[in-house]
PDB file of C-alpha atoms and ligand atoms in Angstrom:
ATOM      1  CA  MET G   1     -10.445  16.350 -60.043  1.00 59.00           C
ATOM      2  CA  PHE G   2     -10.274  13.137 -58.013  1.00 66.00           C
ATOM      3  CA  ASN G   3     -11.026   9.415 -58.312  1.00 66.00           C
ATOM      4  CA  VAL G   4     -14.555   8.724 -59.556  1.00 63.00           C
ATOM      5  CA  LYS G   5     -16.598   6.639 -57.081  1.00 67.00           C
ATOM      6  CA  HIS G   6     -19.603   4.470 -57.619  1.00 60.00           C
ATOM      7  CA  SER G   7     -22.584   6.831 -57.395  1.00 59.00           C
ATOM      8  CA  LEU G   8     -24.372   4.671 -54.779  1.00 64.00           C
ATOM      9  CA  GLU G   9     -21.746   5.506 -52.192  1.00 74.00           C
ATOM     10  CA  CYS G  10     -21.602   9.258 -52.877  1.00 88.00           C
ATOM     11  CA  MET G  11     -23.161  11.923 -50.761  1.00 93.00           C
ATOM     12  CA  LEU G  12     -23.787  15.633 -50.590  1.00 98.00           C
ATOM     13  CA  TYR G  13     -23.108  16.862 -47.054  1.00 98.00           C
ATOM     14  CA  ALA G  14     -24.598  20.067 -45.674  1.00 98.00           C
ATOM     15  CA  LEU G  15     -22.350  21.261 -42.861  1.00 98.00           C
ATOM     16  CA  SER G  16     -23.020  23.829 -40.137  1.00 98.00           C
ATOM     17  CA  LEU G  17     -19.931  25.761 -39.044  1.00 98.00           C
ATOM     18  CA  GLY G  18     -21.317  27.668 -36.044  1.00 98.00           C
ATOM     19  CA  PRO G  19     -21.500  31.439 -35.607  1.00 98.00           C
ATOM     20  CA  GLY G  20     -17.855  32.309 -36.286  1.00 97.00           C
ATOM     21  CA  ASP G  21     -15.530  31.023 -33.569  1.00 97.00           C
ATOM     22  CA  PRO G  22     -13.755  28.084 -35.272  1.00 96.00           C
ATOM     23  CA  GLU G  23     -13.953  26.124 -31.999  1.00 96.00           C
ATOM     24  CA  LEU G  24     -17.754  26.198 -32.216  1.00 98.00           C
ATOM     25  CA  ILE G  25     -17.944  23.627 -35.021  1.00 97.00           C
ATOM     26  CA  THR G  26     -18.980  20.074 -34.208  1.00 98.00           C
ATOM     27  CA  LEU G  27     -16.677  17.053 -34.238  1.00 98.00           C
ATOM     28  CA  LYS G  28     -18.955  15.539 -36.877  1.00 98.00           C
ATOM     29  CA  ALA G  29     -18.633  18.552 -39.193  1.00 98.00           C
ATOM     30  CA  LEU G  30     -14.863  18.471 -38.691  1.00 98.00           C
ATOM     31  CA  ARG G  31     -14.650  14.779 -39.570  1.00 98.00           C
ATOM     32  CA  ILE G  32     -16.631  15.346 -42.763  1.00 98.00           C
ATOM     33  CA  ILE G  33     -14.615  18.471 -43.687  1.00 98.00           C
ATOM     34  CA  LYS G  34     -11.497  16.295 -43.553  1.00 97.00           C
ATOM     35  CA  SER G  35     -12.943  13.318 -45.422  1.00 97.00           C
ATOM     36  CA  VAL G  36     -14.901  14.671 -48.420  1.00 97.00           C
ATOM     37  CA  ASP G  37     -13.444  15.059 -51.912  1.00 97.00           C
ATOM     38  CA  LYS G  38     -14.362  18.730 -52.182  1.00 98.00           C
ATOM     39  CA  ILE G  39     -15.984  21.366 -49.988  1.00 98.00           C
ATOM     40  CA  TYR G  40     -17.809  24.518 -51.104  1.00 98.00           C
ATOM     41  CA  VAL G  41     -18.266  27.582 -48.888  1.00 97.00           C
ATOM     42  CA  PRO G  42     -20.500  30.566 -49.669  1.00 95.00           C
ATOM     43  CA  GLY G  43     -18.452  33.452 -48.292  1.00 94.00           C
ATOM     44  CA  ARG G  44     -15.244  34.463 -46.520  1.00 95.00           C
ATOM     45  CA  TYR G  45     -16.292  33.698 -42.953  1.00 96.00           C
ATOM     46  CA  ALA G  46     -17.070  30.090 -43.809  1.00 97.00           C
ATOM     47  CA  TYR G  47     -13.905  29.949 -45.948  1.00 98.00           C
ATOM     48  CA  ASN G  48     -11.699  31.069 -43.061  1.00 97.00           C
ATOM     49  CA  ILE G  49     -13.074  28.416 -40.706  1.00 98.00           C
ATOM     50  CA  VAL G  50     -12.728  25.531 -43.187  1.00 98.00           C
ATOM     51  CA  LYS G  51      -9.279  26.589 -44.432  1.00 97.00           C
ATOM     52  CA  ARG G  52      -7.819  25.734 -41.017  1.00 97.00           C
ATOM     53  CA  TYR G  53      -8.322  22.072 -41.985  1.00 96.00           C
ATOM     54  CA  ARG G  54      -8.232  22.013 -45.839  1.00 96.00           C
ATOM     55  CA  LYS G  55      -8.626  24.395 -48.775  1.00 97.00           C
ATOM     56  CA  PRO G  56     -12.307  24.977 -49.596  1.00 98.00           C
ATOM     57  CA  THR G  57     -13.753  26.230 -52.894  1.00 98.00           C
ATOM     58  CA  LEU G  58     -15.069  29.741 -52.334  1.00 97.00           C
ATOM     59  CA  LEU G  59     -18.390  30.735 -53.870  1.00 96.00           C
ATOM     60  CA  GLU G  60     -18.628  34.524 -53.826  1.00 91.00           C
ATOM     61  CA  VAL G  61     -22.387  34.896 -53.431  1.00 86.00           C
ATOM     62  CA  PRO G  62     -23.495  38.481 -54.260  1.00 87.00           C
ATOM     63  CA  MET G  63     -25.382  40.105 -51.351  1.00 84.00           C
ATOM     64  CA  GLY G  64     -29.140  39.638 -51.737  1.00 82.00           C
ATOM     65  CA  LYS G  65     -28.723  37.482 -54.862  1.00 84.00           C
ATOM     66  CA  GLY G  66     -28.212  34.137 -53.146  1.00 83.00           C
ATOM     67  CA  LYS G  67     -31.061  32.372 -54.916  1.00 86.00           C
ATOM     68  CA  ASP G  68     -30.050  33.401 -58.476  1.00 88.00           C
ATOM     69  CA  PHE G  69     -26.424  32.557 -57.746  1.00 90.00           C
ATOM     70  CA  MET G  70     -27.259  29.132 -56.332  1.00 90.00           C
ATOM     71  CA  MET G  71     -29.458  28.370 -59.371  1.00 89.00           C
ATOM     72  CA  LYS G  72     -26.350  28.876 -61.538  1.00 89.00           C
ATOM     73  CA  VAL G  73     -23.935  26.730 -59.516  1.00 95.00           C
ATOM     74  CA  ALA G  74     -26.356  24.023 -58.309  1.00 95.00           C
ATOM     75  CA  ASP G  75     -26.169  21.889 -61.481  1.00 94.00           C
ATOM     76  CA  LYS G  76     -22.361  21.751 -61.354  1.00 95.00           C
ATOM     77  CA  ILE G  77     -22.302  20.809 -57.651  1.00 97.00           C
ATOM     78  CA  ILE G  78     -25.006  18.183 -58.173  1.00 96.00           C
ATOM     79  CA  SER G  79     -23.188  16.628 -61.115  1.00 95.00           C
ATOM     80  CA  GLU G  80     -20.008  16.408 -58.992  1.00 96.00           C
ATOM     81  CA  ALA G  81     -21.978  14.850 -56.113  1.00 96.00           C
ATOM     82  CA  LYS G  82     -23.047  12.004 -58.435  1.00 94.00           C
ATOM     83  CA  SER G  83     -19.518  10.633 -58.421  1.00 94.00           C
ATOM     84  CA  HIS G  84     -17.833  12.231 -55.405  1.00 96.00           C
ATOM     85  CA  ASP G  85     -18.406  13.136 -51.774  1.00 97.00           C
ATOM     86  CA  ILE G  86     -19.094  16.847 -51.795  1.00 98.00           C
ATOM     87  CA  ALA G  87     -19.772  19.163 -48.858  1.00 98.00           C
ATOM     88  CA  PHE G  88     -21.336  22.583 -48.690  1.00 98.00           C
ATOM     89  CA  ALA G  89     -20.674  24.446 -45.432  1.00 98.00           C
ATOM     90  CA  THR G  90     -22.275  27.608 -44.078  1.00 97.00           C
ATOM     91  CA  ILE G  91     -21.960  29.851 -41.044  1.00 97.00           C
ATOM     92  CA  GLY G  92     -24.390  29.123 -38.195  1.00 98.00           C
ATOM     93  CA  ASP G  93     -26.708  26.175 -38.564  1.00 98.00           C
ATOM     94  CA  ILE G  94     -27.260  25.353 -42.225  1.00 98.00           C
ATOM     95  CA  HIS G  95     -30.958  24.585 -41.649  1.00 98.00           C
ATOM     96  CA  PHE G  96     -31.800  28.231 -40.998  1.00 97.00           C
ATOM     97  CA  PHE G  97     -32.120  30.919 -43.695  1.00 94.00           C
ATOM     98  CA  SER G  98     -29.421  29.273 -45.732  1.00 93.00           C
ATOM     99  CA  THR G  99     -28.142  29.455 -49.312  1.00 91.00           C
ATOM    100  CA  PHE G 100     -28.108  25.661 -49.190  1.00 95.00           C
ATOM    101  CA  LYS G 101     -31.926  25.318 -49.296  1.00 95.00           C
ATOM    102  CA  LEU G 102     -32.171  25.594 -53.074  1.00 94.00           C
ATOM    103  CA  LEU G 103     -29.267  23.213 -53.614  1.00 95.00           C
ATOM    104  CA  PHE G 104     -30.894  20.756 -51.212  1.00 96.00           C
ATOM    105  CA  GLU G 105     -34.196  20.799 -53.136  1.00 96.00           C
ATOM    106  CA  LYS G 106     -32.446  20.351 -56.497  1.00 95.00           C
ATOM    107  CA  ALA G 107     -30.208  17.579 -55.153  1.00 96.00           C
ATOM    108  CA  ILE G 108     -33.204  15.633 -53.800  1.00 95.00           C
ATOM    109  CA  GLU G 109     -35.001  16.052 -57.172  1.00 95.00           C
ATOM    110  CA  SER G 110     -31.883  14.638 -58.876  1.00 94.00           C
ATOM    111  CA  GLY G 111     -31.801  11.590 -56.579  1.00 94.00           C
ATOM    112  CA  ILE G 112     -28.641  12.674 -54.728  1.00 95.00           C
ATOM    113  CA  LYS G 113     -28.329  11.501 -51.137  1.00 95.00           C
ATOM    114  CA  VAL G 114     -27.995  14.459 -48.759  1.00 97.00           C
ATOM    115  CA  GLU G 115     -26.875  14.356 -45.149  1.00 98.00           C
ATOM    116  CA  THR G 116     -27.287  17.537 -43.120  1.00 98.00           C
ATOM    117  CA  ILE G 117     -25.274  18.199 -39.973  1.00 98.00           C
ATOM    118  CA  PRO G 118     -26.681  20.620 -37.401  1.00 98.00           C
ATOM    119  CA  GLY G 119     -24.592  23.197 -35.604  1.00 98.00           C
ATOM    120  CA  VAL G 120     -24.691  26.219 -33.371  1.00 98.00           C
ATOM    121  CA  ALA G 121     -27.090  28.783 -34.845  1.00 98.00           C
ATOM    122  CA  SER G 122     -26.310  32.489 -34.524  1.00 98.00           C
ATOM    123  CA  PHE G 123     -29.578  33.149 -32.714  1.00 98.00           C
ATOM    124  CA  SER G 124     -28.866  30.607 -29.976  1.00 98.00           C
ATOM    125  CA  SER G 125     -25.169  31.531 -29.721  1.00 98.00           C
ATOM    126  CA  ILE G 126     -25.853  35.214 -28.992  1.00 98.00           C
ATOM    127  CA  PHE G 127     -27.398  34.333 -25.628  1.00 98.00           C
ATOM    128  CA  SER G 128     -23.939  33.231 -24.524  1.00 98.00           C
ATOM    129  CA  ARG G 129     -22.646  36.701 -25.403  1.00 98.00           C
ATOM    130  CA  LEU G 130     -25.632  38.347 -23.692  1.00 98.00           C
ATOM    131  CA  LYS G 131     -25.453  36.096 -20.609  1.00 98.00           C
ATOM    132  CA  ILE G 132     -29.198  35.613 -20.819  1.00 98.00           C
ATOM    133  CA  PHE G 133     -30.822  32.288 -19.945  1.00 98.00           C
ATOM    134  CA  VAL G 134     -34.044  31.920 -21.871  1.00 97.00           C
ATOM    135  CA  SER G 135     -36.898  30.103 -20.182  1.00 96.00           C
ATOM    136  CA  LYS G 136     -39.825  31.876 -21.804  1.00 96.00           C
ATOM    137  CA  PRO G 137     -41.221  31.218 -25.288  1.00 95.00           C
ATOM    138  CA  PHE G 138     -39.514  33.350 -27.939  1.00 95.00           C
ATOM    139  CA  LYS G 139     -39.825  34.101 -31.623  1.00 95.00           C
ATOM    140  CA  VAL G 140     -37.215  34.140 -34.409  1.00 95.00           C
ATOM    141  CA  VAL G 141     -38.247  36.383 -37.329  1.00 95.00           C
ATOM    142  CA  THR G 142     -36.624  38.454 -40.084  1.00 95.00           C
ATOM    143  CA  GLN G 143     -36.778  42.233 -40.474  1.00 95.00           C
ATOM    144  CA  ASP G 144     -39.357  41.969 -43.249  1.00 94.00           C
ATOM    145  CA  ASN G 145     -41.610  39.274 -41.776  1.00 94.00           C
ATOM    146  CA  PHE G 146     -42.628  39.163 -38.122  1.00 95.00           C
ATOM    147  CA  ASN G 147     -45.156  36.384 -38.650  1.00 94.00           C
ATOM    148  CA  ASP G 148     -44.092  32.914 -37.703  1.00 94.00           C
ATOM    149  CA  GLU G 149     -44.821  30.006 -40.026  1.00 95.00           C
ATOM    150  CA  ILE G 150     -43.379  27.375 -37.738  1.00 97.00           C
ATOM    151  CA  ILE G 151     -43.869  26.836 -34.018  1.00 97.00           C
ATOM    152  CA  ILE G 152     -41.480  24.747 -31.929  1.00 97.00           C
ATOM    153  CA  VAL G 153     -42.960  23.471 -28.681  1.00 98.00           C
ATOM    154  CA  LEU G 154     -40.531  22.299 -26.017  1.00 97.00           C
ATOM    155  CA  LYS G 155     -41.534  20.366 -22.907  1.00 96.00           C
ATOM    156  CA  VAL G 156     -44.420  18.743 -24.773  1.00 97.00           C
ATOM    157  CA  THR G 157     -45.938  15.784 -22.929  1.00 96.00           C
ATOM    158  CA  ARG G 158     -49.369  15.419 -24.636  1.00 98.00           C
ATOM    159  CA  PRO G 159     -48.673  16.044 -28.315  1.00 98.00           C
ATOM    160  CA  ARG G 160     -52.012  15.013 -29.830  1.00 98.00           C
ATOM    161  CA  ASN G 161     -54.002  17.195 -27.477  1.00 98.00           C
ATOM    162  CA  LEU G 162     -51.645  20.113 -28.002  1.00 98.00           C
ATOM    163  CA  ALA G 163     -51.799  19.873 -31.814  1.00 98.00           C
ATOM    164  CA  GLU G 164     -55.603  20.135 -31.636  1.00 98.00           C
ATOM    165  CA  LYS G 165     -55.240  23.407 -29.697  1.00 98.00           C
ATOM    166  CA  LEU G 166     -52.590  24.739 -32.107  1.00 98.00           C
ATOM    167  CA  LYS G 167     -54.929  24.198 -35.084  1.00 98.00           C
ATOM    168  CA  ASP G 168     -56.962  27.157 -33.739  1.00 97.00           C
ATOM    169  CA  PHE G 169     -53.834  29.318 -34.259  1.00 97.00           C
ATOM    170  CA  GLY G 170     -53.445  28.289 -37.920  1.00 97.00           C
ATOM    171  CA  TYR G 171     -50.920  25.460 -37.566  1.00 98.00           C
ATOM    172  CA  LYS G 172     -51.895  22.623 -39.881  1.00 98.00           C
ATOM    173  CA  LYS G 173     -49.088  20.088 -40.097  1.00 98.00           C
ATOM    174  CA  PHE G 174     -47.334  18.572 -37.093  1.00 98.00           C
ATOM    175  CA  LEU G 175     -44.248  16.478 -36.513  1.00 98.00           C
ATOM    176  CA  LEU G 176     -43.157  15.044 -33.190  1.00 98.00           C
ATOM    177  CA  VAL G 177     -39.427  14.514 -32.672  1.00 98.00           C
ATOM    178  CA  GLU G 178     -38.582  12.357 -29.672  1.00 98.00           C
ATOM    179  CA  LYS G 179     -34.998  11.748 -28.502  1.00 98.00           C
ATOM    180  CA  ALA G 180     -33.432  13.497 -31.508  1.00 98.00           C
ATOM    181  CA  PHE G 181     -29.942  12.142 -32.211  1.00 98.00           C
ATOM    182  CA  MET G 182     -30.303   9.821 -29.188  1.00 98.00           C
ATOM    183  CA  GLU G 183     -30.893   6.096 -28.981  1.00 98.00           C
ATOM    184  CA  ASN G 184     -34.505   5.201 -29.854  1.00 97.00           C
ATOM    185  CA  GLU G 185     -35.077   8.435 -31.782  1.00 98.00           C
ATOM    186  CA  ARG G 186     -38.628   8.719 -33.107  1.00 97.00           C
ATOM    187  CA  ILE G 187     -39.992  11.161 -35.681  1.00 98.00           C
ATOM    188  CA  THR G 188     -43.694  10.855 -36.407  1.00 98.00           C
ATOM    189  CA  GLU G 189     -46.731  12.601 -37.883  1.00 98.00           C
ATOM    190  CA  ASN G 190     -48.991  10.190 -36.022  1.00 98.00           C
ATOM    191  CA  LEU G 191     -49.043  12.062 -32.761  1.00 98.00           C
ATOM    192  CA  PRO G 192     -49.285   9.867 -29.693  1.00 98.00           C
ATOM    193  CA  ASP G 193     -51.317  10.822 -26.590  1.00 98.00           C
ATOM    194  CA  LYS G 194     -48.175  10.976 -24.476  1.00 98.00           C
ATOM    195  CA  SER G 195     -44.524  11.536 -25.378  1.00 98.00           C
ATOM    196  CA  ASP G 196     -41.088  11.142 -23.813  1.00 97.00           C
ATOM    197  CA  TYR G 197     -39.498  13.924 -21.735  1.00 97.00           C
ATOM    198  CA  PHE G 198     -37.091  14.578 -24.659  1.00 98.00           C
ATOM    199  CA  SER G 199     -39.819  15.585 -27.120  1.00 98.00           C
ATOM    200  CA  ILE G 200     -40.325  18.567 -29.366  1.00 98.00           C
ATOM    201  CA  LEU G 201     -43.487  19.212 -31.367  1.00 98.00           C
ATOM    202  CA  VAL G 202     -43.070  21.163 -34.617  1.00 98.00           C
ATOM    203  CA  GLY G 203     -46.200  22.815 -36.012  1.00 98.00           C
ATOM    204  CA  MET G 204     -46.350  24.320 -39.518  1.00 98.00           C
ATOM    205  CA  LYS G 205     -48.889  26.670 -41.123  1.00 96.00           C
TER     206      LYS G 205
HETATM  207  C1  SAM J 301     -28.478  34.127 -44.131  1.00 61.52           C
HETATM  208  S1  SAM J 301     -28.716  34.164 -42.389  1.00 61.52           S
HETATM  209  C2  SAM J 301     -27.895  32.697 -41.949  1.00 61.52           C
HETATM  210  C3  SAM J 301     -28.201  32.241 -40.532  1.00 61.52           C
HETATM  211  C4  SAM J 301     -27.347  31.060 -40.127  1.00 61.52           C
HETATM  212  N1  SAM J 301     -27.660  29.879 -40.923  1.00 61.52           N
HETATM  213  C5  SAM J 301     -27.490  30.732 -38.638  1.00 61.52           C
HETATM  214  O1  SAM J 301     -27.906  29.621 -38.283  1.00 61.52           O
HETATM  215  O2  SAM J 301     -27.146  31.579 -37.842  1.00 61.52           O
HETATM  216  C6  SAM J 301     -27.579  35.414 -41.987  1.00 61.52           C
HETATM  217  C7  SAM J 301     -27.997  36.189 -40.753  1.00 61.52           C
HETATM  218  O3  SAM J 301     -27.689  35.436 -39.587  1.00 61.52           O
HETATM  219  C8  SAM J 301     -27.288  36.294 -38.532  1.00 61.52           C
HETATM  220  N2  SAM J 301     -25.938  35.903 -38.128  1.00 61.52           N
HETATM  221  C9  SAM J 301     -25.196  34.902 -38.619  1.00 61.52           C
HETATM  222  N3  SAM J 301     -24.029  34.779 -37.957  1.00 61.52           N
HETATM  223  C10 SAM J 301     -24.046  35.749 -37.015  1.00 61.52           C
HETATM  224  C11 SAM J 301     -23.145  36.140 -35.997  1.00 61.52           C
HETATM  225  N4  SAM J 301     -21.987  35.490 -35.813  1.00 61.52           N
HETATM  226  N5  SAM J 301     -23.489  37.167 -35.199  1.00 61.52           N
HETATM  227  C12 SAM J 301     -24.669  37.810 -35.359  1.00 61.52           C
HETATM  228  N6  SAM J 301     -25.563  37.487 -36.300  1.00 61.52           N
HETATM  229  C13 SAM J 301     -25.263  36.474 -37.114  1.00 61.52           C
HETATM  230  C14 SAM J 301     -27.379  37.710 -39.069  1.00 61.52           C
HETATM  231  O4  SAM J 301     -28.642  38.227 -38.727  1.00 61.52           O
HETATM  232  C15 SAM J 301     -27.280  37.485 -40.564  1.00 61.52           C
HETATM  233  O5  SAM J 301     -27.866  38.544 -41.272  1.00 61.52           O
END
């Protein structure tokens, strides 16, 4: 399909395309869309955003059968990613409820380097449509599971102390992310007593 590269320099990119408006993709996603050897999209909405910049390869994922479908195509995509830069781009932010999850796990097992690019998630974007400014804790669930498995704590200043309290609510594993995507970013399981203003604690059950 294209010139074979040395596998050490190849990458599988996971790109977030935002909720639907093509102007809501990031500059980083756009740069990668333009530079990779091939880009896969699971569905027409993602296809229509990417095709403004280059022709993507459409994967027609049957509704409700995402996992089975991805099992079938994952090996092919992974084998291509061993010798080429490949991207997989989804609507919203690819880290949430995404067909990419299975491909990500298989790629990591196969020793493929994966870079994931965040974007505007549907559930944050809708507040722009609703003109609602959220300053209270809120929950993101699916229609068949109202129980959260992950808690995200903003405005955390005393992470170690807070994690101790959260253990009483069933959260067992904690990660502190300070200054994400900023200079001096820090991601740690060893929770400090105090953290920077730009800190988020993630707790998992
Ligand atoms: C498989 S999940 C993918 C979520 C996506 N990764 C994200 O970050 O928004 C698909 C669900 O996301 C929601 N969704 C995605 N894009 C949306 C949009 N533009 N407007 C409303 N809901 C959307 C719907 O609830 C849909 O059933």
